[in-house]
Short mmCIF file of C-alpha atoms in Angstrom, two decimals:
data_model
loop_
_atom_site.label_atom_id
_atom_site.label_comp_id
_atom_site.label_asym_id
_atom_site.label_seq_id
_atom_site.Cartn_x
_atom_site.Cartn_y
_atom_site.Cartn_z
CA MET A 176 -0.03 0.04 0.01
CA LYS A 177 1.31 3.45 -0.93
CA CYS A 178 1.17 6.60 1.17
CA ALA A 179 -1.51 9.07 0.09
CA GLU A 180 0.63 12.05 0.96
CA CYS A 181 3.98 11.21 -0.68
CA ASN A 182 3.36 7.98 -2.62
CA GLU A 183 6.10 6.10 -0.69
CA ASN A 184 5.53 2.61 0.72
CA LEU A 185 3.74 2.20 3.99
CA GLU A 186 5.19 0.02 6.70
CA THR A 187 3.19 -2.09 9.06
CA ILE A 188 4.30 -1.71 12.69
CA THR A 189 3.15 -3.45 15.84
CA GLY A 190 4.16 -2.05 19.19
CA ASP A 191 3.77 1.08 21.27
CA PHE A 192 1.73 3.81 19.68
CA LYS A 193 2.48 7.36 20.72
CA SER A 194 -0.45 9.72 20.89
CA ARG A 195 -1.42 12.95 22.52
CA ASN A 196 -4.63 14.44 23.87
CA LYS A 197 -5.83 17.30 26.03
CA SER A 198 -6.44 15.30 29.17
CA LEU A 199 -3.44 13.00 29.12
CA GLY A 200 -0.77 14.86 27.27
CA ASN A 201 1.68 12.57 25.59
CA ILE A 202 0.56 8.98 26.03
CA THR A 203 1.87 5.59 24.82
CA VAL A 204 -0.70 2.95 23.98
CA PRO A 205 0.76 -0.58 24.03
CA GLU A 206 0.34 -3.32 21.43
CA ILE A 207 -1.10 -1.38 18.55
CA SER A 208 -0.75 -2.40 14.86
CA TYR A 209 -0.69 0.45 12.44
CA THR A 210 0.73 1.43 9.12
CA LYS A 211 3.16 4.30 8.89
CA CYS A 212 4.86 6.16 6.12
CA ASN A 213 8.55 6.51 7.08
CA ASN A 214 8.94 9.37 4.62
CA CYS A 215 6.16 11.77 5.72
CA GLY A 216 5.00 10.15 9.00
CA VAL A 217 1.32 9.57 8.01
CA ILE A 218 -0.31 6.91 10.17
CA LEU A 219 -3.28 4.79 9.17
CA LEU A 220 -5.22 2.76 11.75
CA ASP A 221 -7.65 -0.09 11.44
CA PRO A 222 -11.05 0.52 13.11
CA GLU A 223 -10.35 -2.06 15.81
CA MET A 224 -6.97 -0.46 16.66
CA ALA A 225 -8.43 3.02 16.60
CA GLN A 226 -11.12 1.85 19.00
CA LYS A 227 -8.52 0.23 21.23
CA ILE A 228 -6.62 3.50 21.40
CA THR A 229 -9.80 5.48 22.23
CA THR A 230 -10.80 2.94 24.93
CA PHE A 231 -7.32 2.99 26.45
CA LYS A 232 -7.33 6.86 26.56
CA LYS A 233 -10.85 6.98 28.04
CA GLN A 234 -9.87 4.46 30.72
CA LYS A 235 -6.72 6.41 31.63
CA GLU A 236 -8.71 9.66 31.72
CA PHE A 237 -11.36 8.17 33.91
CA GLU A 238 -8.71 6.90 36.33
CA LEU A 239 -7.14 10.36 36.55
CA ILE A 240 -10.55 12.08 37.02
CA LYS A 241 -11.27 9.72 39.90
CA ARG A 242 -8.07 10.88 41.58
CA LEU A 243 -9.18 14.55 41.61
CA PRO A 244 -10.16 15.79 45.09
CA VAL A 245 -13.83 15.11 45.79
CA GLY A 246 -14.17 18.66 47.20
CA ASP A 247 -13.46 20.09 43.73
CA PHE A 248 -16.64 18.62 42.31
CA LEU A 249 -19.92 20.42 42.14
CA THR A 250 -23.57 19.44 41.66
CA VAL A 251 -25.54 20.13 38.46
CA THR A 252 -27.28 23.06 40.21
CA GLU A 253 -23.94 24.66 41.13
CA ALA A 254 -22.50 23.97 37.71
CA LYS A 255 -25.43 25.55 35.84
CA GLU A 256 -25.16 28.62 38.06
CA ILE A 257 -21.45 29.04 37.17
CA LEU A 258 -22.29 28.59 33.51
CA GLU A 259 -25.35 30.91 33.81
CA ILE A 260 -27.63 28.52 31.95
CA THR A 261 -30.85 26.69 32.79
CA LYS A 262 -30.82 23.10 33.99
CA GLN A 263 -32.47 22.12 30.72
CA ALA A 264 -29.81 23.87 28.65
CA PHE A 265 -27.13 22.19 30.80
CA SER A 266 -28.56 18.71 30.26
CA LYS A 267 -29.12 19.18 26.53
CA ASN A 268 -25.70 20.67 25.81
CA ASN A 269 -23.92 18.38 23.27
CA LYS A 270 -20.50 19.02 24.60
CA ILE A 271 -21.43 18.52 28.23
CA LYS A 272 -23.13 15.24 27.22
CA ARG A 273 -19.88 14.28 25.54
CA ASN A 274 -17.87 14.83 28.73
CA PHE A 275 -16.20 18.09 27.74
CA ILE A 276 -16.66 18.86 31.47
CA TYR A 277 -14.98 16.26 33.71
CA ASN A 278 -17.47 14.49 35.84
CA VAL A 279 -17.88 11.60 38.23
CA THR A 280 -20.94 9.62 39.27
CA ILE A 281 -21.29 8.99 42.94
CA GLY A 282 -24.32 6.87 43.68
CA LYS A 283 -27.00 8.34 41.42
CA LYS A 284 -25.51 11.82 41.47
CA LYS A 285 -23.35 13.22 38.72
CA LEU A 286 -20.81 15.70 39.95
CA TYR A 287 -18.84 18.17 37.75
CA HIS A 288 -15.31 19.42 38.28
CA LYS A 289 -15.22 23.11 39.17
CA LYS A 290 -12.09 24.04 37.19
CA SER A 291 -13.41 22.12 34.23
CA ILE A 292 -16.72 24.04 34.40
CA GLU A 293 -14.92 27.35 34.46
CA LEU A 294 -12.72 26.36 31.54
CA PHE A 295 -15.79 25.24 29.68
CA LYS A 296 -17.44 28.59 30.33
CA SER A 297 -14.45 30.62 29.04
CA GLN A 298 -13.17 28.37 26.25
CA GLY A 299 -16.02 26.00 25.41
CA ASP A 300 -13.89 23.02 26.40
CA GLY A 301 -13.47 21.99 29.98
CA ARG A 302 -10.78 19.46 29.42
CA PHE A 303 -7.32 20.17 30.85
CA LEU A 304 -4.17 18.20 31.41
CA LEU A 305 -4.84 15.74 34.26
CA SER A 306 -1.35 14.34 34.65
CA LYS A 307 1.58 16.28 36.02
CA GLN A 308 3.33 16.18 32.72
CA GLN A 309 3.21 19.52 30.92
CA SER A 310 5.77 19.72 28.19
CA GLN A 311 8.42 17.22 27.53
CA SER A 312 11.78 18.95 27.46
CA ASN A 313 13.96 15.94 26.76
CA LYS A 314 13.98 12.23 27.37
CA GLY A 315 13.09 11.38 30.99
CA GLU A 316 12.59 14.95 32.06
CA PHE A 317 9.41 17.06 32.26
CA LYS A 318 8.96 20.77 32.77
CA THR A 319 6.58 20.79 35.72
CA GLN A 320 5.39 23.49 38.07
CA TYR A 321 5.56 22.31 41.67
CA ASN A 322 4.59 24.05 44.86
CA LEU A 323 7.90 24.69 46.48
CA LYS A 324 6.75 26.37 49.70
CA GLY A 325 8.91 24.03 51.77
CA PHE A 326 12.06 24.62 49.69
CA PRO A 327 13.02 28.31 50.12
CA SER A 328 16.28 27.89 48.28
CA LEU A 329 14.43 27.02 45.13
CA LEU A 330 11.73 29.68 45.35
CA ARG A 331 11.32 32.36 42.72
CA GLY A 332 8.71 34.50 44.36
CA ASN A 333 5.16 33.13 44.45
CA ASN A 334 5.93 29.78 46.02
CA THR A 335 6.27 28.17 42.57
CA ALA A 336 9.05 27.69 40.07
CA ASP A 337 9.43 26.08 36.70
CA LEU A 338 12.01 23.38 37.00
CA TYR A 339 13.39 20.75 34.68
CA ILE A 340 13.56 17.83 37.13
CA THR A 341 12.71 14.20 36.97
CA ASP A 342 10.08 12.68 39.26
CA LYS A 343 12.89 10.98 41.15
CA SER A 344 14.70 14.24 41.92
CA TYR A 345 11.41 15.80 43.00
CA GLU A 346 10.95 12.96 45.43
CA GLU A 347 14.52 13.31 46.64
CA ALA A 348 13.98 17.03 47.16
CA ALA A 349 10.74 16.42 49.04
CA TYR A 350 12.44 14.07 51.51
CA ALA A 351 15.70 15.94 51.82
CA MET B 219 -3.19 16.53 -23.72
CA THR B 220 -2.54 12.98 -22.68
CA ASN B 221 -5.12 10.24 -23.09
CA HIS B 222 -5.36 10.02 -19.29
CA PHE B 223 -6.63 13.58 -19.02
CA LYS B 224 -8.86 13.26 -22.08
CA ASN B 225 -10.60 10.29 -20.50
CA ARG B 226 -11.05 12.10 -17.23
CA LEU B 227 -12.51 15.24 -18.76
CA THR B 228 -15.24 13.25 -20.46
CA ASN B 229 -16.81 12.72 -17.06
CA VAL B 230 -16.37 16.16 -15.65
CA ASN B 231 -18.05 19.45 -15.94
CA GLN B 232 -15.34 22.02 -16.32
CA LYS B 233 -16.24 25.22 -14.52
CA SER B 234 -13.05 27.19 -15.15
CA HIS B 235 -9.48 26.69 -16.01
CA THR B 236 -8.55 26.05 -12.35
CA GLN B 237 -11.73 24.58 -10.82
CA VAL B 238 -13.06 21.27 -12.04
CA GLU B 239 -16.16 19.68 -10.53
CA LEU B 240 -16.32 15.91 -10.73
CA LYS B 241 -19.40 13.72 -10.39
CA PRO B 242 -20.60 13.18 -6.77
CA TYR B 243 -18.65 10.68 -4.76
CA PRO B 244 -19.82 7.03 -4.81
CA LEU B 245 -21.19 7.23 -1.30
CA LYS B 246 -22.97 3.93 -1.63
CA ARG B 247 -19.62 2.13 -2.03
CA VAL B 248 -18.12 4.18 0.85
CA LYS B 249 -20.98 2.99 3.17
CA GLU B 250 -20.50 -0.65 2.03
CA LEU B 251 -16.83 -0.43 2.93
CA LEU B 252 -17.68 1.11 6.30
CA LYS B 253 -20.19 -1.58 7.13
CA SER B 254 -17.76 -4.38 6.12
CA GLY B 255 -14.95 -2.85 8.09
CA HIS B 256 -12.75 -2.26 5.09
CA TYR B 257 -11.58 1.18 6.11
CA LYS B 258 -8.66 2.90 7.84
CA ILE B 259 -8.54 6.10 9.75
CA ASN B 260 -5.74 8.63 9.48
CA GLY B 261 -4.07 9.10 12.92
CA SER B 262 -4.57 12.91 12.76
CA ALA B 263 -8.26 12.42 11.81
CA LEU B 264 -8.78 10.27 14.92
CA ASP B 265 -7.04 12.92 17.04
CA SER B 266 -9.18 15.70 15.68
CA ALA B 267 -12.38 13.68 16.17
CA GLU B 268 -11.40 13.12 19.76
CA ASN B 269 -10.36 16.71 20.25
CA ASP B 270 -13.38 18.34 18.58
CA PHE B 271 -16.17 15.91 19.58
CA ASN B 272 -14.67 13.44 22.08
CA TRP B 273 -15.53 10.75 19.49
CA GLY B 274 -13.73 7.50 18.73
CA SER B 275 -13.73 5.31 15.63
CA ALA B 276 -17.18 3.90 16.35
CA GLU B 277 -18.72 7.35 16.37
CA ILE B 278 -16.84 8.30 13.21
CA LYS B 279 -18.28 5.33 11.42
CA LYS B 280 -21.75 5.98 12.72
CA CYS B 281 -21.53 9.60 11.57
CA LEU B 282 -20.22 8.67 8.06
CA LEU B 283 -23.10 6.23 7.59
CA LYS B 284 -25.49 9.15 8.00
CA LEU B 285 -24.00 11.17 5.18
CA ASN B 286 -26.07 11.89 2.08
CA SER B 287 -24.93 12.81 -1.44
CA ARG B 288 -27.16 15.82 -1.92
CA HIS B 289 -25.29 19.03 -2.55
CA TYR B 290 -24.46 20.93 0.58
CA VAL B 291 -24.80 24.35 -1.00
CA ALA B 292 -28.44 23.64 -2.03
CA ASP B 293 -29.50 23.18 1.61
CA LYS B 294 -26.80 23.54 4.19
CA ARG B 295 -28.94 22.06 6.99
CA LYS B 296 -30.03 18.87 5.28
CA ASN B 297 -27.36 18.17 2.62
CA HIS B 298 -23.84 16.98 3.02
CA TYR B 299 -22.00 16.46 -0.24
CA TYR B 300 -19.50 19.30 -0.75
CA LYS B 301 -17.19 18.50 -3.58
CA THR B 302 -15.09 15.84 -5.30
CA GLU B 303 -11.46 16.39 -6.17
CA CYS B 304 -8.79 14.29 -7.86
CA HIS B 305 -6.32 12.78 -5.43
CA THR B 306 -2.92 14.51 -5.72
CA GLN B 307 -0.92 11.29 -5.51
CA PHE B 308 -3.16 8.64 -7.10
CA PRO B 309 -4.30 9.28 -10.66
CA ASN B 310 -7.92 8.25 -11.27
CA THR B 311 -8.65 8.35 -7.56
CA LYS B 312 -11.23 10.83 -6.31
CA MET B 313 -11.52 12.34 -2.86
CA GLY B 314 -14.95 13.07 -1.47
CA TYR B 315 -15.43 16.13 0.66
CA TYR B 316 -18.42 16.47 2.94
CA LYS B 317 -19.79 19.11 5.24
CA ALA B 318 -22.66 18.10 7.58
CA GLU B 319 -24.39 20.38 10.04
CA LYS B 320 -26.03 18.87 13.21
CA ILE B 321 -25.52 15.43 11.73
CA MET B 322 -24.99 13.59 15.00
CA GLU B 323 -25.31 14.69 18.58
CA GLY B 324 -25.78 18.26 17.31
CA PHE B 325 -22.23 18.56 15.97
CA ASP B 326 -21.22 20.02 12.58
CA ILE B 327 -18.56 18.00 10.83
CA TYR B 328 -16.17 18.33 7.93
CA THR B 329 -14.64 15.20 6.50
CA HIS B 330 -12.87 13.97 3.40
CA PHE B 331 -11.99 10.43 2.31
CA TYR B 332 -11.06 8.34 -0.66
CA ILE B 333 -11.04 4.72 -1.72
CA HIS B 334 -7.47 3.52 -1.98
CA PRO B 335 -6.90 2.28 -5.56
CA SER B 336 -4.60 -0.63 -4.83
CA ASN B 337 -6.62 -2.51 -2.17
CA ASP B 338 -10.17 -1.02 -2.32
CA ILE B 339 -9.95 0.23 1.27
CA LEU B 340 -11.69 3.43 2.37
CA VAL B 341 -9.23 5.92 3.93
CA ILE B 342 -10.66 8.60 6.14
CA SER B 343 -8.16 11.39 5.72
CA SER B 344 -9.87 14.09 7.77
CA PHE B 345 -12.60 14.35 10.30
CA LYS B 346 -13.08 17.57 12.26
CA GLU B 347 -15.39 20.30 13.33
CA LEU B 348 -16.91 22.38 10.57
#
């Protein structure tokens, strides 16, 4: 099969598939078969593999949403008040129905994440990066903003600092 | 003019020197390929479907099966077919472009696809918000 972009041969690869989305940042999905053009980088996925990637991402996203503090979640009534819309408009909104606002179901109650609601109000999309990873600077290191209140020597002013450190060095710093 | 282009122009309605409108895309064949699972999704199309609608491949398929071949410009709310263009890399291969408003879950979509000439597989090149 030839590549549609550059007419070079496509190669079938099975292994880790690197992807990226708003909630998870850079993510690696294991055991995916796909065809890739080594010349222009175009990737083609079978429907089963595409669904596997989607399911994997949704699962990871759900796990990370569950880890958010319960106190950060609001009821539908509170959410609609922030969004300044009626309950009916809230329940009928296509994007809200499609989980553009992070939510969890506790018992029969659906709760919505406050930051996500506010983001949805201002940008029309309440999804934000759920993992600590922000931007990958180089292999094994992530640029991450940590609260450094307990580390005065590292402070830059407002109790935070942008640092290029590995998770290991952060742990070492925390226990030093 | 080569025989290749002569043959092609017999089936087209030439609008100007630069813009050529081909016959509507064979949507029936596209839907058959979708139903039988003979299709592939471009990685970036999958990413944009997820980013714009939070949809996966199942929703993409469901949405494409709802497309109709009536001209979009005639009725933007009900019609979906936008244009057909020749593929830049594969001679004799046409790409179908569709715009569909409120087609599924109230979303407006823009998509284009083609049937790969060598193996008769539908390739969804793009799928994003209109």
